[in-house]
């Protein structure tokens, strides 16, 4: 019978906290940038101009049809050298965090765009007509009238997607970037206490995500009430 | 002011407008009536270009609506429209519903737009509701706000698409009164409505539509006294006898 030994956890907490900050930073950037780019994609997708809507549709189905780990790996391989060339950085600069952020933002935008598209379609057509009848251009109608309502209708779904995204950030371990999961793995590996560390990390993810989901449910009830 | 000449429109196989022509002079109030599905709403939505049409010509205040290159937003800013479902913007306060297009479309300053909005809310008797959200108002109040919202852009004419059809009976009159007030002030209006009492009192002329065609058009008194066509007679006997 394997004897559980939790003694290495307290000493590892500062390092784990560093990792948690990386996870949260990637999540925050990916949520904000993903929603922004996803909203643009949703608007393009609903555009009457065929090439534009085809581009958005192709983008969304491409990113929804490939595994996230693979996208992450592509970006770890491609983006750093690209950024170094463009910005003239030295090879010593660690760009793994930046490329993780870019990868997550571009990948999640595909999912956010589907949520925003549903949100836009949830706003009645009459609202757009009224905005146009007041002399707004289609873009003004979208920006001032349709999107604020679409966004409000979709806040619970956008947040739920953010929780999933937070869990998915653990996949950056493929680049040996020390996010929360990666940090836990490293410490466990070093101390020969992998099982305990991963159980602990799992519990931490569980508590955080459960609390967040509960908060979203609460918010949804208040928004719908 | 508004000139509709031989306009055709269809949704696939279904012809919704089959050669409609009507002239509206400045200061006239035209009531468009007819059975549901006769194309009344489609016709007035063609007038400000919310619905495209396939053939014919519509000219509003010298601007040809269906022509390529017509600046539709600029035209629509000069043509007010009131919808059956009010369509106030629920995420904005009443006052912001009245100022947004003034600022974003006409480029007025915030303070000027606000003054104008408050004056118009005063006119429809809703000034004290300026800082509420539309959802907190009754249907009749919302529709009066919608009328004020259109007026905020100083339109040269107003289109009403069944403005009282979604209202509880006890709220219909407050909206009709606001419209009658507008008519008295000389606003050019095209009104799609089933309210024949309003039509009789306020309209200069009546346009009667059936199956996408303008079947009859005449001065209000004549239309009600002796409709020329059987279909108009049947329609009137149905709507007037209860």
Coordinates of C-alpha atoms in Angstrom, one line a residue:
Chain A
X1 CA 0.0 0.0 0.0
X2 CA 1.3 3.4 -1.0
X3 CA 1.8 5.8 1.9
X4 CA 0.7 9.3 1.2
X5 CA 3.1 11.9 2.5
X6 CA 2.0 15.6 2.2
X7 CA 5.0 17.1 3.9
X8 CA 6.5 18.6 0.8
X9 CA 3.5 20.7 0.0
X10 CA 3.9 23.6 2.5
X11 CA 7.4 24.4 1.4
X12 CA 6.3 24.3 -2.3
X13 CA 3.5 26.8 -1.8
X14 CA 5.4 29.9 -2.9
X15 CA 6.5 28.2 -6.1
X16 CA 3.0 26.9 -6.7
X17 CA 1.6 30.4 -6.3
X18 CA 4.0 31.6 -9.0
X19 CA 2.6 28.9 -11.2
X20 CA -1.0 29.9 -10.3
X21 CA -0.1 33.5 -11.4
X22 CA 1.0 32.2 -14.8
X23 CA -2.2 30.2 -15.2
X24 CA -4.3 33.2 -14.2
X25 CA -2.4 35.6 -16.5
X26 CA -2.9 33.3 -19.5
X27 CA -6.6 32.9 -18.7
X28 CA -7.1 36.6 -18.3
X29 CA -5.4 37.5 -21.5
X30 CA -7.0 34.7 -23.5
X31 CA -10.5 35.6 -22.2
X32 CA -10.2 39.3 -23.0
X33 CA -8.5 38.9 -26.3
X34 CA -10.5 35.8 -27.2
X35 CA -13.9 37.6 -26.6
X36 CA -12.7 40.6 -28.5
X37 CA -11.5 38.6 -31.6
X38 CA -14.4 36.2 -31.2
X39 CA -16.9 39.1 -31.4
X40 CA -15.2 40.4 -34.5
X41 CA -15.4 36.9 -36.0
X42 CA -19.1 36.6 -35.1
X43 CA -19.9 39.9 -36.8
X44 CA -17.9 38.8 -39.8
X45 CA -19.6 35.5 -39.9
X46 CA -23.0 37.2 -40.0
X47 CA -21.9 39.7 -42.6
X48 CA -23.8 39.6 -45.9
X49 CA -20.5 39.7 -47.8
X50 CA -19.8 36.1 -48.7
X51 CA -16.0 36.0 -48.7
X52 CA -16.0 37.7 -45.3
X53 CA -18.4 35.3 -43.7
X54 CA -16.7 32.3 -45.3
X55 CA -13.4 33.4 -43.8
X56 CA -14.9 33.6 -40.3
X57 CA -16.6 30.2 -40.8
X58 CA -13.4 28.6 -42.0
X59 CA -11.4 30.1 -39.1
X60 CA -13.9 28.8 -36.5
X61 CA -14.2 25.3 -37.9
X62 CA -10.5 25.0 -38.3
X63 CA -9.7 25.8 -34.6
X64 CA -12.7 23.8 -33.4
X65 CA -11.5 20.7 -35.3
X66 CA -7.9 20.5 -34.1
X67 CA -6.7 19.5 -30.6
X68 CA -5.7 22.4 -28.4
X69 CA -2.4 20.7 -27.5
X70 CA -1.4 20.7 -31.1
X71 CA -2.2 24.4 -31.6
X72 CA -0.1 25.1 -28.5
X73 CA 2.8 23.1 -29.8
X74 CA 2.6 24.9 -33.2
X75 CA 2.7 28.2 -31.5
X76 CA 5.6 27.2 -29.2
X77 CA 7.5 26.3 -32.3
X78 CA 6.5 29.1 -34.6
X79 CA 5.6 32.2 -32.6
X80 CA 8.9 32.7 -30.6
X81 CA 11.1 32.8 -33.7
X82 CA 8.6 35.0 -35.5
X83 CA 8.4 37.5 -32.6
X84 CA 12.2 37.5 -32.3
X85 CA 12.5 38.3 -36.0
X86 CA 9.8 41.0 -35.9
X87 CA 10.9 42.6 -32.6
X88 CA 14.6 42.0 -33.0
X89 CA 14.8 40.2 -29.6
X90 CA 17.8 38.0 -28.6
X91 CA 17.4 34.3 -28.4
X92 CA 17.7 34.4 -24.6
X93 CA 14.3 36.1 -24.2
X94 CA 11.8 33.6 -23.0
X95 CA 8.7 33.9 -25.2
X96 CA 6.9 30.8 -24.0
X97 CA 4.4 32.8 -21.9
X98 CA 3.7 35.2 -24.8
X99 CA 3.2 32.4 -27.3
X100 CA 0.9 30.6 -24.9
X101 CA -1.2 33.7 -24.5
X102 CA -1.4 34.2 -28.3
X103 CA -2.3 30.5 -28.9
X104 CA -5.0 30.5 -26.3
X105 CA -6.5 33.8 -27.5
X106 CA -6.6 32.6 -31.1
X107 CA -8.0 29.2 -30.2
X108 CA -10.6 30.3 -27.7
X109 CA -11.8 33.1 -30.1
X110 CA -13.3 30.3 -32.2
X111 CA -15.4 29.2 -29.2
X112 CA -16.2 32.7 -28.1
X113 CA -17.3 33.6 -31.6
X114 CA -19.9 30.9 -31.6
X115 CA -21.2 32.1 -28.2
X116 CA -21.3 35.7 -29.5
X117 CA -23.0 34.6 -32.7
X118 CA -25.8 33.0 -30.7
X119 CA -25.9 36.2 -28.6
X120 CA -26.3 38.4 -31.6
X121 CA -29.0 36.2 -33.0
X122 CA -30.8 36.3 -29.6
X123 CA -31.4 40.1 -30.0
X124 CA -34.6 40.6 -31.9
X125 CA -34.4 41.8 -35.5
X126 CA -36.7 44.7 -34.6
X127 CA -33.9 46.2 -32.5
X128 CA -31.6 46.4 -35.5
X129 CA -34.4 47.8 -37.7
X130 CA -35.1 50.5 -35.1
X131 CA -31.4 51.4 -35.0
X132 CA -31.2 51.6 -38.8
X133 CA -34.5 53.6 -38.9
X134 CA -32.8 56.2 -36.7
X135 CA -30.1 56.6 -39.3
X136 CA -27.4 54.4 -37.8
X137 CA -25.1 52.6 -40.2
X138 CA -25.2 48.8 -39.9
X139 CA -21.9 48.9 -37.9
X140 CA -23.3 51.6 -35.5
X141 CA -26.4 49.5 -35.0
X142 CA -24.3 46.5 -34.2
X143 CA -22.0 48.4 -31.8
X144 CA -24.5 50.6 -30.0
X145 CA -27.6 48.4 -30.0
X146 CA -27.1 44.8 -30.8
X147 CA -23.7 43.9 -29.2
X148 CA -24.4 45.3 -25.8
X149 CA -27.6 43.3 -25.5
X150 CA -25.9 40.2 -27.1
X151 CA -23.1 40.5 -24.6
X152 CA -25.4 40.8 -21.6
X153 CA -27.4 37.8 -22.7
X154 CA -24.3 35.7 -23.0
X155 CA -22.4 36.7 -19.9
X156 CA -23.1 33.4 -18.1
X157 CA -21.9 31.4 -21.1
X158 CA -18.8 33.6 -21.6
X159 CA -17.8 33.0 -18.0
X160 CA -18.5 29.3 -18.1
X161 CA -16.2 29.2 -21.2
X162 CA -13.6 31.1 -19.2
X163 CA -13.7 28.4 -16.5
X164 CA -13.1 25.7 -19.0
X165 CA -10.3 27.9 -20.5
X166 CA -8.7 28.1 -17.0
X167 CA -8.6 24.3 -16.8
X168 CA -7.2 24.1 -20.3
X169 CA -4.2 26.3 -19.4
X170 CA -2.7 23.3 -17.8
X171 CA -1.9 22.1 -21.3
X172 CA 1.0 24.5 -21.5
X173 CA 3.0 21.9 -19.6
X174 CA 4.0 20.7 -23.1
X175 CA 6.3 23.7 -23.3
X176 CA 7.6 23.1 -19.8
X177 CA 6.2 26.5 -18.8
X178 CA 5.6 26.5 -15.1
X179 CA 1.9 27.2 -14.8
X180 CA 0.1 25.9 -11.7
X181 CA -0.1 22.4 -13.0
X182 CA 3.4 22.5 -14.4
X183 CA 4.8 23.8 -11.1
X184 CA 3.0 21.0 -9.1
X185 CA 4.4 18.4 -11.5
X186 CA 7.9 19.8 -11.2
X187 CA 7.9 19.8 -7.4
X188 CA 6.3 16.4 -7.2
X189 CA 8.9 15.0 -9.6
X190 CA 11.7 16.5 -7.6
X191 CA 10.6 15.3 -4.2
X192 CA 9.3 11.9 -5.5
X193 CA 5.8 12.9 -4.3
X194 CA 4.1 13.1 -7.6
X195 CA 0.9 11.5 -6.5
X196 CA 0.4 13.8 -3.6
X197 CA 1.2 17.0 -5.6
X198 CA -1.1 16.1 -8.4
X199 CA -3.9 15.2 -6.0
X200 CA -3.3 18.6 -4.3
X201 CA -3.3 20.4 -7.7
X202 CA -6.4 18.6 -8.7
X203 CA -8.1 19.6 -5.5
X204 CA -7.1 23.2 -6.0
X205 CA -8.5 23.3 -9.6
X206 CA -11.7 21.6 -8.3
X207 CA -12.2 24.2 -5.5
X208 CA -11.5 27.2 -7.8
X209 CA -13.7 26.0 -10.7
X210 CA -16.5 24.8 -8.5
X211 CA -16.6 28.2 -6.7
X212 CA -16.5 30.0 -10.0
X213 CA -19.3 27.9 -11.5
X214 CA -21.4 28.5 -8.4
X215 CA -20.8 32.3 -8.7
X216 CA -21.8 32.1 -12.4
X217 CA -25.1 30.3 -11.5
X218 CA -25.8 33.0 -8.9
X219 CA -25.1 35.7 -11.4
X220 CA -27.3 34.0 -14.0
X221 CA -30.2 33.9 -11.6
X222 CA -29.7 37.6 -10.8
X223 CA -29.5 38.6 -14.4
X224 CA -32.5 36.5 -15.4
X225 CA -34.6 37.6 -12.4
Chain B
X1 CA -43.0 64.5 -50.0
X2 CA -43.3 60.7 -50.5
X3 CA -43.9 59.3 -53.9
X4 CA -44.4 55.5 -54.4
X5 CA -44.6 54.5 -58.1
X6 CA -45.5 51.0 -59.2
X7 CA -43.5 49.1 -56.6
X8 CA -43.2 45.3 -56.7
X9 CA -41.8 43.0 -54.1
X10 CA -41.9 39.3 -53.5
X11 CA -40.6 36.8 -51.0
X12 CA -39.7 33.9 -53.2
X13 CA -42.9 32.9 -55.0
X14 CA -45.2 35.1 -52.8
X15 CA -45.9 38.5 -54.2
X16 CA -46.3 40.9 -51.3
X17 CA -46.5 44.1 -53.2
X18 CA -47.9 44.0 -56.7
X19 CA -47.6 47.4 -58.3
X20 CA -48.3 49.9 -55.5
X21 CA -48.4 53.6 -56.2
X22 CA -49.3 56.4 -53.8
X23 CA -48.4 60.1 -53.5
X24 CA -48.1 61.8 -50.1
X25 CA -48.0 65.6 -50.0
X26 CA -46.4 67.7 -47.3
X27 CA -48.6 67.9 -44.2
X28 CA -50.9 65.0 -45.2
X29 CA -51.8 62.2 -43.0
X30 CA -52.3 58.9 -44.9
X31 CA -53.9 56.0 -43.1
X32 CA -53.1 52.6 -44.8
X33 CA -55.6 49.9 -43.8
X34 CA -56.6 46.5 -45.0
X35 CA -56.7 42.9 -43.9
X36 CA -53.6 41.3 -42.3
X37 CA -51.1 40.1 -44.9
X38 CA -52.2 42.6 -47.4
X39 CA -48.7 44.2 -47.6
X40 CA -49.3 47.4 -45.6
X41 CA -46.3 47.0 -43.3
X42 CA -44.0 45.9 -46.1
X43 CA -45.1 49.0 -48.1
X44 CA -44.1 51.5 -45.4
X45 CA -40.9 49.6 -44.6
X46 CA -40.0 50.0 -48.3
X47 CA -40.4 53.8 -47.9
X48 CA -37.4 54.1 -45.6
X49 CA -35.5 51.3 -47.2
X50 CA -35.8 48.8 -44.4
X51 CA -37.2 46.4 -46.9
X52 CA -35.7 46.2 -50.4
X53 CA -38.0 46.0 -53.4
X54 CA -37.5 44.7 -56.9
X55 CA -39.3 47.0 -59.2
X56 CA -40.7 50.5 -59.2
X57 CA -39.5 53.8 -57.7
X58 CA -39.8 55.4 -54.3
X59 CA -38.8 59.0 -53.8
X60 CA -38.8 60.6 -50.3
X61 CA -38.1 64.3 -50.0
X62 CA -36.3 64.3 -53.4
X63 CA -34.1 61.2 -52.6
X64 CA -34.6 58.0 -54.5
X65 CA -34.7 55.2 -52.0
X66 CA -34.0 52.1 -54.2
X67 CA -31.2 53.6 -56.2
X68 CA -27.7 52.3 -55.8
X69 CA -25.5 54.7 -54.0
X70 CA -28.3 56.4 -52.1
X71 CA -27.1 57.2 -48.6
X72 CA -29.8 55.2 -46.8
X73 CA -28.6 56.1 -43.2
X74 CA -28.8 59.8 -44.0
X75 CA -32.3 59.4 -45.5
X76 CA -33.6 57.3 -42.6
X77 CA -32.3 60.0 -40.2
X78 CA -34.9 62.3 -41.8
X79 CA -37.8 59.8 -41.8
X80 CA -39.1 58.9 -38.4
X81 CA -40.4 55.4 -37.8
X82 CA -42.5 53.9 -35.0
X83 CA -42.8 50.1 -34.7
X84 CA -45.5 47.8 -33.5
X85 CA -43.2 46.4 -30.7
X86 CA -41.9 49.9 -29.7
X87 CA -38.3 48.6 -30.1
X88 CA -36.8 51.0 -27.5
X89 CA -33.3 50.0 -26.6
X90 CA -33.7 48.1 -23.3
X91 CA -30.1 48.5 -22.2
X92 CA -30.3 52.3 -22.2
X93 CA -32.2 54.7 -20.1
X94 CA -35.1 56.5 -21.7
X95 CA -33.1 59.7 -22.0
X96 CA -30.3 57.8 -23.8
X97 CA -32.7 56.2 -26.2
X98 CA -33.5 59.8 -27.2
X99 CA -30.0 61.1 -27.4
X100 CA -28.0 58.3 -28.9
X101 CA -29.0 58.9 -32.6
X102 CA -28.8 62.7 -32.2
X103 CA -25.2 62.3 -31.0
X104 CA -24.0 59.4 -33.2
X105 CA -26.0 60.1 -36.3
X106 CA -26.5 63.9 -36.4
X107 CA -23.3 64.7 -34.5
X108 CA -25.1 67.0 -32.0
X109 CA -23.4 67.9 -28.8
X110 CA -24.4 65.9 -25.6
X111 CA -25.9 68.9 -23.9
X112 CA -27.9 70.0 -26.9
X113 CA -29.2 66.5 -27.5
X114 CA -30.2 66.2 -23.8
X115 CA -32.2 69.4 -23.9
X116 CA -34.0 68.4 -27.0
X117 CA -34.7 65.0 -25.5
X118 CA -36.1 66.4 -22.3
X119 CA -38.3 68.9 -24.3
X120 CA -39.7 66.0 -26.3
X121 CA -40.3 63.8 -23.3
X122 CA -42.2 66.8 -21.8
X123 CA -44.3 67.0 -24.9
X124 CA -45.4 63.4 -24.6
X125 CA -45.8 63.8 -20.9
X126 CA -43.0 61.5 -19.7
X127 CA -40.3 63.9 -18.6
X128 CA -40.2 62.5 -15.1
X129 CA -39.4 59.0 -16.5
X130 CA -36.2 60.2 -18.3
X131 CA -33.8 58.2 -16.0
X132 CA -35.8 55.0 -16.0
X133 CA -35.2 52.0 -18.3
X134 CA -37.8 51.2 -20.9
X135 CA -38.7 48.0 -19.1
X136 CA -40.1 50.0 -16.2
X137 CA -42.7 51.8 -18.4
X138 CA -46.1 50.6 -19.5
X139 CA -46.6 49.7 -23.2
X140 CA -48.4 53.0 -23.9
X141 CA -45.6 55.0 -22.2
X142 CA -42.9 53.0 -24.2
X143 CA -44.7 53.8 -27.5
X144 CA -44.8 57.5 -26.6
X145 CA -41.1 57.4 -25.8
X146 CA -40.6 55.7 -29.2
X147 CA -42.5 58.6 -30.9
X148 CA -40.3 61.1 -29.0
X149 CA -37.2 59.2 -30.0
X150 CA -38.1 59.6 -33.7
X151 CA -39.0 63.2 -33.3
X152 CA -35.6 63.9 -31.7
X153 CA -34.0 63.8 -35.2
X154 CA -36.4 66.4 -36.6
X155 CA -37.8 64.2 -39.3
X156 CA -39.5 65.6 -42.3
X157 CA -42.1 62.8 -42.2
X158 CA -43.1 59.9 -39.9
X159 CA -44.0 56.3 -40.6
X160 CA -46.1 54.3 -38.1
X161 CA -46.3 50.6 -38.4
X162 CA -49.4 49.4 -36.4
X163 CA -48.3 51.6 -33.5
X164 CA -51.2 50.5 -31.2
X165 CA -51.5 46.8 -32.1
X166 CA -49.3 45.5 -29.3
X167 CA -51.0 47.7 -26.7
X168 CA -53.6 46.9 -24.0
X169 CA -56.9 48.6 -24.9
X170 CA -56.7 51.2 -22.1
X171 CA -53.4 52.4 -23.5
X172 CA -54.3 52.9 -27.1
X173 CA -55.7 56.3 -26.7
X174 CA -52.7 57.9 -25.1
X175 CA -50.7 56.9 -28.1
X176 CA -53.3 57.9 -30.7
X177 CA -53.6 61.3 -28.9
X178 CA -49.9 61.9 -29.2
X179 CA -50.2 61.0 -32.9
X180 CA -53.1 63.3 -33.4
X181 CA -51.1 66.1 -31.8
X182 CA -48.4 65.5 -34.3
X183 CA -50.8 65.6 -37.2
X184 CA -52.2 68.9 -35.9
X185 CA -48.7 70.4 -35.9
X186 CA -48.5 69.6 -39.6
X187 CA -46.3 66.5 -39.6
X188 CA -46.5 64.4 -42.8
X189 CA -47.5 61.0 -41.6
X190 CA -48.1 57.5 -43.1
X191 CA -49.9 55.3 -40.6
X192 CA -50.7 51.6 -40.9
X193 CA -53.4 51.0 -38.4
X194 CA -56.7 49.2 -37.7
X195 CA -57.9 52.1 -35.6
X196 CA -60.7 53.4 -37.8
X197 CA -61.8 56.0 -35.3
X198 CA -58.4 57.6 -35.5
X199 CA -58.4 57.3 -39.3
X200 CA -61.8 59.1 -39.5
X201 CA -60.7 61.9 -37.2
X202 CA -57.1 62.5 -38.3
X203 CA -56.5 61.1 -41.8
X204 CA -56.5 63.3 -44.9
X205 CA -56.7 60.3 -47.1
X206 CA -57.2 56.5 -46.7
X207 CA -55.3 53.9 -48.7
X208 CA -57.0 50.5 -48.7
X209 CA -54.8 47.5 -49.5
X210 CA -55.6 43.9 -50.2
X211 CA -53.3 41.1 -51.4
X212 CA -50.4 43.4 -52.2
X213 CA -52.4 45.9 -54.2
X214 CA -53.8 49.3 -53.4
X215 CA -57.4 48.5 -54.1
X216 CA -58.8 51.9 -53.2
X217 CA -57.6 55.3 -52.3
X218 CA -59.7 58.3 -51.4
X219 CA -60.5 61.2 -49.1
X220 CA -61.4 60.1 -45.6
X221 CA -65.0 61.2 -45.5
X222 CA -65.7 59.7 -48.9
X223 CA -64.0 56.4 -48.1
X224 CA -66.1 55.9 -45.0
X225 CA -69.3 57.2 -46.4
X226 CA -69.3 55.3 -49.7
X227 CA -66.4 53.0 -50.4
X228 CA -66.0 52.4 -54.1
X229 CA -65.0 48.7 -54.1
X230 CA -66.8 45.6 -52.6
X231 CA -63.6 44.6 -50.8
X232 CA -63.3 47.9 -49.0
X233 CA -67.0 47.7 -48.1
X234 CA -66.6 44.2 -46.7
X235 CA -63.6 45.3 -44.7
X236 CA -65.3 48.3 -43.3
X237 CA -68.4 46.4 -42.3
X238 CA -66.1 43.9 -40.4
X239 CA -64.0 46.5 -38.6
X240 CA -66.8 49.1 -37.9
X241 CA -69.5 46.9 -36.5
X242 CA -68.0 46.1 -33.1

